[in-house]
């Protein structure tokens, strides 16, 4: 603990800070922010102001030009994802590519994708899964690898439980979080059956030279402490017609992504030709993330 | 004297009452203040470093704070439910039982609110919960419902108590046409707050340990043990230190009712244990973690067996007439009940529900120092509030504090008798 007098000073500062915040006039909590409306009700001008503010903040903090987009969902697009378990070798390249692409905290380590090593004989058995295996020695004989991230459920329990509506499903199927609206109560983490959500237990750290400046307001922009985050299927890329970073990096091509409404898409091919399944089917969350054994 | 003038005298009189007391009183108050200061310092530290100063992590993302919150919702609910036996058995000091119960409820709800406050990552954004400025996600979010019912409950109890005390202090009889419906409303509302809080866990299909239909009944049963335990101790203290008269019979009756509630609590727990162990599905692991540990992970096992032992012993103490009528075993029983339910709700509900996590990982959670200190501070706030409120309410109930006429001339004291 701190020395007594610093503690006392800190305590007074915080008290004053709270009072000021309540008055809506404290430091970086401006009056407009305090009375800001929910993301979906923002006027275009307000939204623009918010994007500009994030850009300014990032430029000061990381010293580089950043672009914060708000690319909305496109008409006629419904995203879905498929993963071939028989190809995945458990190398965790997707995990690291995701961290780099989405500006996850390096310390504490935040990773949106978790790869579980499982005993082939036991099938999909979370109870005996090991997420901390050594990725240098994969694939180990007798084991399969199951990467898990947000399943972008059709019927997302996380969205249902959020007391302030800070997380929702977009028209193209991506479940997003507004990091400026989240109060950090973690109801959504309790509700998610796939352990997909991460909380910023302390101020995330992100080295400036590793920061990805291509940002989306509901996606990979740097997050503050005290809010929840998770995979967004690289909303900043996929809405511009690119693949998520994990799909691109996978060395064995185990990851497939695309528009369900486009008959020529890879995802449609997988759904038509392979027998797919979803995790924890019995919970009726209806994931948009399918697994299959392609070989 | 105008109502406003009377109110002013009520306030100044109250201030005078709480600033006067013997050495014992001041020792108690000062130790609470010290605990509050320590808790506040720990909270400031948590605000600065983030919730990383707790032991919570992504795997166990709710823990001690939320467990305490749940326990205290039970205390708040049960304190008011004590009104029912008071009516049924025609205890004479019924107004007094109502007042003390509701004061306890108020203190408990304030502690609940504080436990939620310290648990959230962004307390500076709680206005997002406010209708109008924010977006309260009704009807789907159970936490949103909890915010509504708990605040409603606070307002309701506060209104009833203030009304009653303010009438009594002016030497008037409360208007039963106003007072009775409010008290009657507070009873289902009390059940409501604990049910909604149970549903907060119960509705999460991702967590099989909580996703059981008897969770809400279990909550109510355990609350009916812990809430009255406080009041039984309090009634004895008041009887000893003031002119307050409470018959032994009333206290023994409460203790007897607590035995039945504890039986129900243990029975429901047994039903849960049977279902898990007999069917032996993969969901059993949470209960195993709680009672036996999984592999080398057994940090909460001793707490859980202590909880079961406390509950069982207190059940026996309250069941046997000789021991519930003996002041020593009676108070021992109250202490054991409080400890048993506290461990069961504070540790045994939330932590095993989250261990192992939804992908099977076991992260062994134990509250950090910060969590203990912050929790201690919050309890101290609650006890302080409760002490001050009881300190003011007692002379009013005894007719020693009146503002209508000359308050120093002893009012025609009609001491509450049982
Ligand atoms: S996987 Fe979890 S976080 Fe993602 S949509 Fe489903 S419930 Fe929500
Ligand atoms: S942590 Fe944030 S997103 Fe999750 S339920 Fe709470 S407010 Fe909503």
XYZ file of C-alpha atoms and ligand atoms in Angstrom:
729
model
C 0.000 0.000 0.000
C 1.065 3.602 -0.481
C 2.648 5.762 2.162
C -0.036 7.269 4.364
C 0.134 10.814 3.059
C 0.053 9.913 -0.628
C -2.838 7.644 0.165
C -4.672 10.435 1.827
C -3.999 12.758 -1.064
C -5.115 10.122 -3.547
C -8.212 9.582 -1.541
C -9.059 13.273 -1.579
C -8.321 13.490 -5.291
C -10.618 10.612 -5.965
C -13.337 12.083 -3.821
C -13.040 15.338 -5.676
C -12.914 13.407 -8.929
C -16.108 11.569 -8.127
C -17.865 14.757 -7.195
C -16.744 16.412 -10.387
C -17.717 13.407 -12.460
C -21.114 13.533 -10.884
C -21.395 17.147 -11.826
C -20.477 16.048 -15.316
C -17.457 18.288 -15.568
C -14.468 16.224 -14.566
C -11.208 16.022 -16.496
C -11.813 13.956 -19.572
C -15.421 13.159 -18.740
C -16.915 16.119 -20.519
C -20.472 17.265 -20.235
C -21.245 15.931 -23.720
C -19.812 12.553 -22.847
C -21.723 12.342 -19.634
C -25.014 13.003 -21.380
C -24.108 11.198 -24.590
C -26.867 9.020 -26.070
C -26.681 5.343 -26.844
C -24.636 4.507 -29.935
C -27.654 3.615 -32.019
C -29.291 6.950 -31.248
C -26.308 9.176 -31.969
C -26.795 11.869 -34.570
C -24.307 11.749 -37.469
C -22.638 14.903 -36.088
C -22.235 13.408 -32.617
C -20.853 10.201 -34.059
C -18.443 12.162 -36.186
C -17.308 14.101 -33.134
C -16.716 10.847 -31.285
C -14.663 9.365 -34.134
C -12.586 12.548 -34.328
C -12.015 12.519 -30.601
C -10.796 8.916 -30.656
C -8.472 9.803 -33.530
C -7.039 12.758 -31.634
C -6.549 10.683 -28.506
C -4.834 7.864 -30.402
C -2.608 10.289 -32.267
C -1.431 11.873 -29.024
C -0.975 8.585 -27.279
C 0.650 6.533 -30.054
C 2.114 9.312 -32.172
C 0.811 8.073 -35.494
C -1.938 8.857 -37.956
C -4.928 6.708 -37.298
C -8.187 6.254 -39.116
C -11.250 5.467 -37.014
C -14.071 4.192 -39.162
C -17.674 3.508 -38.536
C -18.313 1.362 -41.618
C -21.887 0.138 -41.118
C -23.227 -3.293 -42.015
C -23.920 -3.748 -45.699
C -27.333 -4.705 -47.028
C -27.495 -8.324 -48.189
C -24.561 -9.490 -46.110
C -24.814 -12.100 -43.359
C -21.455 -13.233 -42.115
C -20.632 -16.717 -40.903
C -17.494 -18.622 -40.055
C -16.398 -22.244 -40.332
C -13.370 -24.030 -38.944
C -11.959 -27.360 -40.050
C -10.869 -29.171 -36.907
C -9.123 -31.898 -38.835
C -6.766 -29.353 -40.384
C -6.021 -27.180 -37.364
C -2.582 -28.011 -35.989
C -2.772 -25.797 -32.916
C 0.080 -23.455 -33.927
C -1.693 -20.397 -32.438
C -0.759 -18.175 -35.395
C -4.384 -17.004 -35.469
C -4.116 -15.993 -31.814
C -1.044 -13.840 -32.405
C -2.344 -12.370 -35.664
C -5.544 -11.428 -33.878
C -3.649 -9.733 -31.054
C -1.621 -7.693 -33.549
C -4.569 -6.825 -35.761
C -6.973 -5.922 -33.010
C -4.670 -4.014 -30.670
C -5.121 -6.327 -27.729
C -3.244 -5.533 -24.563
C 0.246 -7.061 -24.379
C 0.460 -6.701 -20.631
C -1.728 -8.048 -19.170
C -1.976 -10.512 -22.038
C -5.382 -10.363 -23.664
C -6.195 -12.872 -26.385
C -9.553 -13.180 -28.038
C -8.924 -16.639 -29.488
C -8.263 -19.543 -27.180
C -6.989 -22.791 -28.682
C -7.784 -25.883 -26.645
C -5.746 -29.034 -26.930
C -7.925 -32.113 -26.543
C -7.389 -35.801 -26.300
C -8.517 -37.376 -29.565
C -10.060 -40.277 -27.693
C -12.258 -38.054 -25.580
C -13.680 -36.088 -28.501
C -14.774 -32.567 -27.664
C -14.422 -32.537 -23.923
C -13.872 -29.172 -22.308
C -13.319 -30.638 -18.875
C -10.022 -32.191 -19.919
C -8.972 -29.542 -22.418
C -5.656 -27.772 -22.068
C -5.342 -24.182 -23.271
C -1.734 -23.829 -22.061
C -0.018 -26.439 -24.224
C 3.330 -25.633 -25.787
C 2.724 -24.424 -29.350
C 6.321 -25.251 -30.365
C 5.677 -28.991 -30.306
C 2.382 -29.207 -32.168
C 0.609 -31.151 -33.414
C 1.109 -33.708 -30.705
C 0.063 -37.205 -31.706
C -3.289 -38.280 -30.329
C -4.516 -34.701 -29.912
C -6.877 -32.359 -31.692
C -6.970 -28.593 -31.441
C -10.117 -26.567 -31.036
C -9.826 -22.793 -31.398
C -12.655 -20.918 -29.690
C -13.559 -17.227 -29.888
C -16.827 -15.342 -30.010
C -19.348 -17.490 -31.879
C -21.478 -14.493 -32.898
C -24.536 -16.307 -31.685
C -27.826 -15.838 -33.468
C -29.470 -15.799 -30.057
C -26.714 -14.201 -27.956
C -27.193 -14.525 -24.190
C -24.558 -11.840 -23.641
C -26.695 -9.247 -25.400
C -29.737 -10.284 -23.443
C -28.077 -9.744 -20.065
C -26.345 -6.435 -20.613
C -28.155 -3.975 -18.332
C -27.334 -0.940 -20.453
C -27.503 -2.334 -23.972
C -23.777 -1.781 -24.496
C -23.447 -4.896 -26.634
C -25.668 -5.896 -29.540
C -25.923 -7.873 -32.745
C -25.419 -5.862 -35.903
C -27.554 -6.424 -39.019
C -24.750 -8.433 -40.653
C -24.539 -10.783 -37.676
C -21.496 -9.384 -35.879
C -21.918 -8.964 -32.128
C -20.233 -5.724 -31.069
C -19.550 -3.760 -27.884
C -19.541 -0.015 -27.408
C -16.510 0.525 -25.159
C -17.751 3.978 -24.237
C -21.089 2.688 -23.015
C -20.054 -0.494 -21.177
C -20.180 -0.063 -17.398
C -18.001 -3.094 -16.781
C -20.518 -5.123 -14.784
C -19.464 -8.359 -16.538
C -22.968 -9.827 -16.763
C -22.178 -10.697 -20.365
C -19.126 -12.682 -19.286
C -21.233 -14.754 -16.939
C -23.773 -15.300 -19.685
C -21.429 -16.289 -22.504
C -21.185 -20.092 -22.766
C -17.995 -19.932 -24.831
C -15.685 -17.916 -22.594
C -15.360 -15.430 -25.421
C -15.322 -12.180 -23.512
C -12.334 -10.506 -21.911
C -12.329 -7.816 -19.271
C -9.678 -5.124 -19.006
C -8.661 -5.761 -15.435
C -6.086 -2.983 -15.699
C -5.035 -0.315 -18.164
C -4.175 -2.216 -21.368
C -0.672 -1.704 -22.656
C 0.023 -1.479 -26.350
C 3.455 -0.492 -27.701
C 3.076 2.428 -30.132
C 5.083 0.758 -32.886
C 2.870 -2.308 -32.743
C -0.371 -0.393 -32.813
C -2.569 -1.038 -35.838
C -3.853 2.362 -37.034
C -6.689 0.973 -39.159
C -9.485 1.193 -36.602
C -13.201 0.660 -36.249
C -15.123 2.394 -33.493
C -16.916 -0.839 -32.532
C -13.915 -3.023 -33.180
C -10.182 -2.812 -32.704
C -9.699 0.705 -31.435
C -7.653 0.721 -28.219
C -9.831 -0.023 -25.232
C -9.810 1.654 -21.836
C -9.474 -0.166 -18.546
C -12.670 -1.513 -16.994
C -14.588 -2.553 -20.105
C -15.286 -5.829 -21.857
C -13.962 -6.763 -25.303
C -14.026 -9.741 -27.626
C -13.638 -10.928 -31.219
C -15.518 -8.857 -33.806
C -14.571 -10.951 -36.838
C -12.287 -8.018 -37.687
C -15.223 -5.738 -38.327
C -12.822 -3.093 -39.685
C -11.657 -5.496 -42.415
C -14.653 -7.637 -43.285
C -16.954 -4.716 -43.926
C -14.393 -3.531 -46.465
C -14.519 -6.897 -48.205
C -11.370 -8.378 -46.644
C -10.939 -11.568 -44.658
C -10.472 -11.553 -40.899
C -6.784 -11.640 -39.956
C -7.048 -15.173 -38.529
C -8.422 -16.540 -41.806
C -5.564 -14.981 -43.737
C -2.821 -16.160 -41.430
C -3.878 -19.767 -40.885
C -1.068 -21.844 -42.465
C -3.265 -24.877 -43.118
C -6.357 -23.086 -44.396
C -8.545 -24.364 -41.583
C -10.539 -21.149 -41.355
C -13.348 -20.196 -43.722
C -15.341 -16.997 -43.658
C -17.882 -15.345 -45.863
C -21.335 -14.092 -46.685
C -24.082 -16.632 -46.149
C -26.261 -14.877 -48.710
C -23.673 -15.204 -51.468
C -24.121 -18.638 -53.130
C -20.561 -18.628 -54.445
C -18.925 -17.951 -51.096
C -16.602 -20.385 -49.391
C -18.797 -20.503 -46.333
C -21.732 -21.617 -48.436
C -19.582 -24.324 -49.965
C -18.670 -25.636 -46.536
C -22.240 -25.561 -45.298
C -23.476 -27.324 -48.448
C -20.786 -29.982 -48.727
C -19.627 -30.717 -45.189
C -21.363 -31.976 -42.120
C -20.955 -29.145 -39.663
C -21.772 -28.755 -36.015
C -21.802 -25.987 -33.417
C -20.502 -25.935 -29.857
C -22.959 -26.461 -27.007
C -25.838 -26.965 -29.377
C -28.132 -27.736 -26.439
C -28.017 -24.133 -25.232
C -29.797 -22.880 -28.354
C -27.494 -19.911 -28.741
C -27.300 -20.812 -32.453
C -23.706 -19.860 -33.129
C -22.790 -18.500 -36.546
C -19.484 -20.268 -36.093
C -19.471 -23.811 -37.479
C -16.957 -26.559 -36.911
C -16.396 -29.497 -39.245
C -14.034 -32.368 -39.936
C -12.998 -31.705 -43.544
C -10.578 -34.591 -43.927
C -45.769 24.362 15.412
C -45.713 23.948 11.654
C -44.846 20.574 10.177
C -41.690 22.130 8.832
C -40.704 23.425 12.229
C -41.378 20.039 13.706
C -39.261 18.438 11.041
C -36.394 20.784 11.828
C -36.623 19.890 15.485
C -36.779 16.246 14.494
C -33.536 16.652 12.576
C -31.712 18.656 15.237
C -33.000 16.309 17.916
C -31.721 13.336 15.911
C -28.327 14.919 15.564
C -28.237 15.496 19.288
C -29.126 11.870 19.943
C -26.452 10.413 17.707
C -23.768 12.690 19.080
C -24.441 11.608 22.629
C -23.470 8.266 23.951
C -21.360 6.421 26.425
C -17.839 5.159 25.959
C -19.031 1.884 24.536
C -21.061 3.681 21.908
C -18.159 5.900 20.885
C -15.730 2.999 20.738
C -18.107 1.212 18.414
C -18.622 4.274 16.207
C -14.942 5.101 16.040
C -13.938 1.570 15.164
C -16.514 1.589 12.377
C -15.120 4.879 11.109
C -11.604 3.477 11.105
C -12.787 0.450 9.146
C -14.550 2.711 6.662
C -11.381 4.727 6.174
C -9.349 1.566 5.552
C -11.957 0.283 3.119
C -12.066 3.597 1.273
C -8.289 3.618 0.918
C -8.366 0.105 -0.476
C -11.055 1.163 -2.928
C -9.052 4.139 -4.093
C -6.165 1.782 -4.715
C -8.500 -0.461 -6.707
C -9.767 2.495 -8.734
C -6.234 3.467 -9.627
C -4.850 0.077 -10.556
C -8.080 -1.377 -11.876
C -9.912 -4.499 -10.809
C -6.655 -6.372 -11.245
C -6.147 -5.639 -7.552
C -8.915 -8.122 -6.879
C -8.337 -11.819 -7.515
C -11.019 -11.887 -10.182
C -9.914 -12.763 -13.689
C -11.620 -13.664 -16.961
C -12.225 -17.220 -15.745
C -13.865 -16.132 -12.487
C -15.245 -12.767 -13.450
C -17.711 -12.381 -10.599
C -16.743 -13.371 -7.125
C -16.595 -12.084 -3.579
C -18.191 -8.672 -4.148
C -21.157 -10.088 -5.987
C -21.447 -12.866 -3.424
C -21.665 -10.301 -0.636
C -24.219 -8.380 -2.636
C -26.338 -11.512 -2.921
C -26.051 -12.275 0.770
C -27.141 -8.758 1.693
C -30.124 -8.788 -0.643
C -31.212 -11.774 1.433
C -30.742 -9.861 4.675
C -32.739 -6.959 3.294
C -35.560 -9.201 2.181
C -35.786 -11.256 5.349
C -35.704 -8.301 7.699
C -39.046 -7.210 6.331
C -40.515 -10.686 6.147
C -40.312 -10.744 9.932
C -43.409 -8.597 9.829
C -45.433 -11.694 8.957
C -44.895 -13.636 12.207
C -45.287 -10.384 14.096
C -48.800 -10.113 12.679
C -49.626 -13.791 12.879
C -48.599 -14.169 16.508
C -49.910 -10.762 17.567
C -46.664 -9.571 19.058
C -47.429 -6.337 20.822
C -44.417 -4.321 19.686
C -45.469 -4.853 16.114
C -44.726 -1.291 15.013
C -41.313 -1.652 16.554
C -40.622 -4.904 14.766
C -41.661 -3.257 11.515
C -39.441 -0.268 12.146
C -36.359 -2.258 13.120
C -36.843 -4.655 10.223
C -37.144 -1.863 7.728
C -34.161 0.005 9.141
C -32.109 -3.139 8.724
C -33.443 -3.479 5.194
C -32.375 0.070 4.379
C -28.864 -0.489 5.717
C -28.591 -3.771 3.822
C -29.742 -2.247 0.536
C -27.220 0.546 0.897
C -24.509 -2.087 1.345
C -25.836 -3.944 -1.715
C -25.564 -0.813 -3.805
C -22.008 -0.253 -2.575
C -21.001 -3.816 -3.421
C -22.260 -3.365 -6.974
C -20.518 -0.026 -7.182
C -17.132 -1.455 -6.214
C -17.558 -4.391 -8.569
C -18.156 -2.525 -11.806
C -15.302 -1.409 -14.020
C -16.824 1.985 -14.742
C -18.696 3.399 -11.764
C -18.437 6.767 -13.509
C -20.872 5.522 -16.139
C -23.678 4.368 -13.913
C -25.843 7.084 -15.405
C -26.166 4.719 -18.366
C -28.541 2.806 -16.124
C -30.769 5.787 -15.600
C -33.908 5.946 -17.671
C -33.867 9.134 -19.675
C -30.114 9.678 -19.721
C -29.157 6.052 -20.274
C -30.721 2.881 -21.629
C -31.932 0.489 -18.994
C -32.134 -2.762 -20.950
C -35.587 -3.891 -19.890
C -37.183 -6.386 -20.029
C -34.375 -8.789 -20.935
C -31.570 -7.888 -18.545
C -32.010 -9.271 -15.048
C -29.460 -6.851 -13.646
C -31.601 -4.037 -15.005
C -34.590 -5.551 -13.200
C -32.538 -5.832 -10.067
C -31.667 -2.152 -10.244
C -35.365 -1.339 -10.514
C -36.621 -3.579 -7.717
C -33.814 -2.773 -5.295
C -34.223 0.962 -5.719
C -37.972 0.604 -5.404
C -37.488 -1.402 -2.235
C -35.183 1.209 -0.791
C -37.660 3.990 -1.502
C -40.545 1.947 -0.135
C -38.841 1.088 3.134
C -37.467 4.548 3.551
C -40.928 6.013 3.086
C -42.549 3.657 5.571
C -39.952 4.184 8.274
C -39.728 7.925 7.888
C -43.482 8.223 7.936
C -43.863 6.047 11.019
C -41.084 7.720 12.953
C -42.162 11.197 12.022
C -45.716 10.457 13.170
C -44.511 8.908 16.414
C -42.131 11.741 17.122
C -45.023 14.166 16.884
C -47.019 11.972 19.229
C -49.544 11.073 16.566
C -50.942 7.780 15.508
C -49.944 6.678 12.056
C -52.760 6.643 9.557
C -53.316 2.962 9.055
C -55.024 3.567 5.734
C -51.642 4.690 4.402
C -49.335 2.616 6.512
C -50.900 -0.851 6.260
C -51.021 -1.065 2.441
C -47.401 0.078 2.245
C -46.290 -2.559 4.736
C -48.335 -5.169 2.926
C -46.716 -4.123 -0.342
C -43.262 -4.379 1.173
C -43.758 -8.099 1.890
C -44.147 -9.372 -1.687
C -41.561 -6.807 -2.724
C -39.096 -8.343 -0.268
C -39.640 -11.735 -1.848
C -39.373 -10.020 -5.214
C -35.906 -8.557 -4.656
C -34.473 -11.874 -3.654
C -36.203 -13.720 -6.451
C -34.960 -11.296 -9.078
C -31.462 -11.540 -7.631
C -31.678 -15.327 -7.830
C -32.886 -15.060 -11.424
C -29.820 -12.998 -12.242
C -27.821 -16.223 -11.834
C -30.586 -18.668 -12.528
C -31.236 -17.429 -16.059
C -27.715 -18.087 -17.287
C -27.795 -21.351 -19.183
C -24.043 -21.048 -19.627
C -23.568 -21.823 -15.932
C -25.193 -25.159 -15.086
C -24.458 -24.735 -11.387
C -26.848 -21.766 -11.248
C -29.249 -22.892 -13.917
C -31.404 -24.803 -11.451
C -35.066 -24.088 -10.821
C -34.697 -24.326 -7.039
C -32.151 -21.535 -6.881
C -34.731 -18.852 -6.039
C -36.425 -20.963 -3.331
C -32.989 -21.713 -1.895
C -32.217 -18.018 -1.792
C -35.415 -17.268 0.080
C -34.876 -20.110 2.535
C -31.356 -19.052 3.395
C -32.412 -15.423 3.683
C -35.097 -16.392 6.178
C -32.253 -17.651 8.333
C -29.747 -14.823 8.078
C -32.078 -11.804 8.289
C -33.857 -12.749 11.537
C -30.522 -13.738 13.101
C -29.522 -10.065 13.113
C -32.815 -8.975 14.567
C -32.755 -11.562 17.342
C -29.405 -10.260 18.509
C -30.537 -6.675 18.121
C -33.703 -7.189 20.127
C -31.682 -8.589 23.016
C -29.261 -5.678 22.865
C -32.074 -3.145 22.887
C -33.722 -4.915 25.769
C -30.530 -4.757 27.733
C -29.470 -1.193 26.991
C -32.797 0.630 26.741
C -36.216 0.509 28.286
C -37.384 -1.443 25.286
C -39.395 -4.450 26.367
C -39.539 -7.530 24.265
C -40.950 -10.759 25.546
C -38.792 -13.830 25.496
C -41.631 -15.621 23.768
C -41.291 -13.412 20.687
C -37.564 -14.061 20.443
C -37.991 -17.785 20.935
C -40.648 -17.819 18.267
C -38.310 -16.173 15.785
C -35.653 -18.742 16.659
C -38.121 -21.560 16.145
C -39.134 -20.175 12.745
C -35.477 -19.906 11.849
C -35.082 -23.611 12.599
C -37.809 -24.396 10.061
C -36.265 -22.078 7.516
C -32.902 -23.721 8.057
C -34.469 -27.136 7.625
C -35.896 -26.023 4.294
C -32.542 -24.570 3.315
C -30.693 -27.792 4.123
C -33.379 -29.857 2.436
C -33.118 -27.855 -0.789
C -29.343 -28.108 -0.672
C -29.681 -31.858 -0.210
C -32.008 -32.069 -3.205
C -29.442 -30.237 -5.280
C -26.602 -32.460 -4.064
C -28.588 -35.608 -4.801
C -29.451 -34.544 -8.319
C -25.872 -33.679 -9.177
C -24.195 -36.714 -7.652
C -26.753 -39.311 -8.676
C -27.067 -38.244 -12.282
C -23.336 -37.603 -12.382
C -23.299 -35.613 -15.610
C -20.474 -33.329 -16.592
C -22.195 -30.617 -14.535
C -21.284 -32.427 -11.352
C -17.826 -30.925 -11.477
C -18.948 -27.614 -9.964
C -20.350 -29.301 -6.907
C -17.265 -31.474 -6.706
C -15.132 -28.387 -6.783
C -17.161 -26.993 -3.918
C -17.224 -30.011 -1.605
C -14.221 -32.111 -2.560
C -12.003 -30.045 -4.810
C -10.887 -31.023 -8.291
C -7.342 -32.334 -8.450
C -5.149 -30.075 -6.365
C -7.713 -27.261 -6.520
C -9.489 -27.256 -3.194
C -9.212 -23.720 -1.819
C -12.894 -23.307 -1.022
C -13.549 -26.802 0.300
C -12.879 -25.917 3.967
C -15.171 -22.890 3.711
C -17.965 -24.985 2.320
C -17.758 -27.667 4.970
C -17.650 -24.968 7.620
C -20.801 -23.513 6.103
C -22.570 -26.869 6.162
C -21.465 -27.517 9.738
C -22.610 -24.067 10.901
C -25.966 -24.451 9.242
C -26.505 -27.917 10.632
C -25.473 -27.076 14.197
C -27.565 -23.925 14.265
C -30.505 -25.908 12.944
C -30.216 -28.289 15.880
C -29.711 -25.464 18.375
C -32.870 -23.737 17.228
C -34.875 -26.912 16.908
C -34.364 -28.100 20.475
C -36.470 -25.883 22.807
C -33.905 -25.969 25.622
C -31.087 -24.627 23.487
C -33.118 -21.997 21.704
C -34.349 -20.672 25.035
C -30.892 -20.548 26.538
C -29.409 -17.122 25.776
C -25.910 -18.512 25.192
C -26.853 -21.206 22.715
C -29.421 -18.880 21.153
C -26.801 -16.279 20.335
C -24.296 -18.904 19.352
C -26.894 -20.217 16.929
C -27.437 -16.736 15.488
C -23.715 -16.352 14.941
C -23.425 -19.761 13.315
C -26.393 -19.112 11.053
C -24.969 -15.803 9.954
C -21.586 -17.380 9.268
C -23.089 -20.403 7.544
C -25.288 -18.390 5.206
C -22.563 -15.843 4.624
C -20.106 -18.509 3.496
C -22.755 -20.243 1.461
C -23.796 -17.115 -0.412
C -20.569 -15.148 -0.326
C -18.315 -18.002 -1.423
C -20.375 -21.064 -2.199
C -22.706 -19.591 -4.756
C -20.650 -17.490 -7.077
C -17.239 -19.131 -7.070
C -18.181 -22.771 -7.798
C -20.633 -21.475 -10.396
C -17.659 -20.027 -12.244
C -15.193 -22.829 -11.558
C -14.355 -24.471 -13.850
C -15.098 -21.795 -16.442
C -17.242 -22.407 -19.504
C -14.301 -23.916 -21.394
C -13.306 -26.182 -18.522
C -10.410 -24.228 -17.098
C -9.943 -24.139 -13.344
C -8.703 -20.867 -11.987
C -8.543 -21.047 -8.246
C -10.044 -17.896 -6.829
C -9.546 -16.590 -3.331
C -10.413 -13.020 -2.357
C -7.456 -10.649 -2.448
C -6.502 -8.325 0.371
C -8.114 -5.422 -1.441
C -11.363 -7.330 -1.699
C -11.380 -8.163 2.006
C -10.623 -4.576 2.994
C -13.181 -3.031 0.662
C -15.805 -5.502 1.867
C -14.961 -4.698 5.470
C -15.371 -0.996 4.725
C -18.769 -1.564 3.162
C -19.973 -3.629 6.093
C -18.770 -0.874 8.389
C -20.796 1.677 6.425
C -23.851 -0.526 6.790
C -23.365 -1.096 10.499
C -22.729 2.599 11.069
C -25.864 3.573 9.219
C -27.874 0.954 11.057
C -26.482 1.973 14.448
C -27.288 5.633 13.887
C -30.771 4.881 12.642
C -31.529 2.583 15.560
C -30.062 5.133 17.964
C -32.587 7.709 16.750
C -35.486 5.324 16.349
C -35.261 3.762 19.789
C -36.094 6.829 21.904
C -38.855 7.660 19.444
C -40.348 4.232 19.817
C -40.030 4.476 23.584
C -41.716 7.858 23.586
C -38.657 9.608 24.998
C -38.077 11.815 22.012
C -40.985 14.016 21.010
C -41.080 17.295 19.153
C -44.728 18.229 19.519
C -44.529 19.856 22.920
C -41.605 20.314 25.218
C -39.433 17.381 24.417
C -37.593 17.458 27.703
C -40.658 16.848 29.757
C -41.057 13.142 29.463
C -43.864 12.448 27.094
C -46.688 10.382 28.489
C -44.546 7.396 27.996
C -46.441 4.408 26.856
C -43.506 2.076 26.546
C -43.902 -0.567 23.993
C -44.706 -3.739 25.744
C -45.010 -7.144 24.370
S -20.020 -16.406 -28.153
Fe -20.413 -15.385 -26.242
S -19.852 -13.260 -26.601
Fe -20.060 -14.227 -28.607
S -22.200 -13.797 -29.188
Fe -22.187 -15.816 -28.216
S -22.650 -15.363 -26.078
Fe -22.042 -13.439 -26.999
S -19.773 -5.620 -18.934
Fe -20.368 -4.040 -20.385
S -21.114 -5.115 -22.178
Fe -20.990 -6.613 -20.539
S -23.040 -6.639 -19.641
Fe -21.886 -5.144 -18.444
S -22.217 -3.176 -19.453
Fe -22.879 -4.782 -20.895
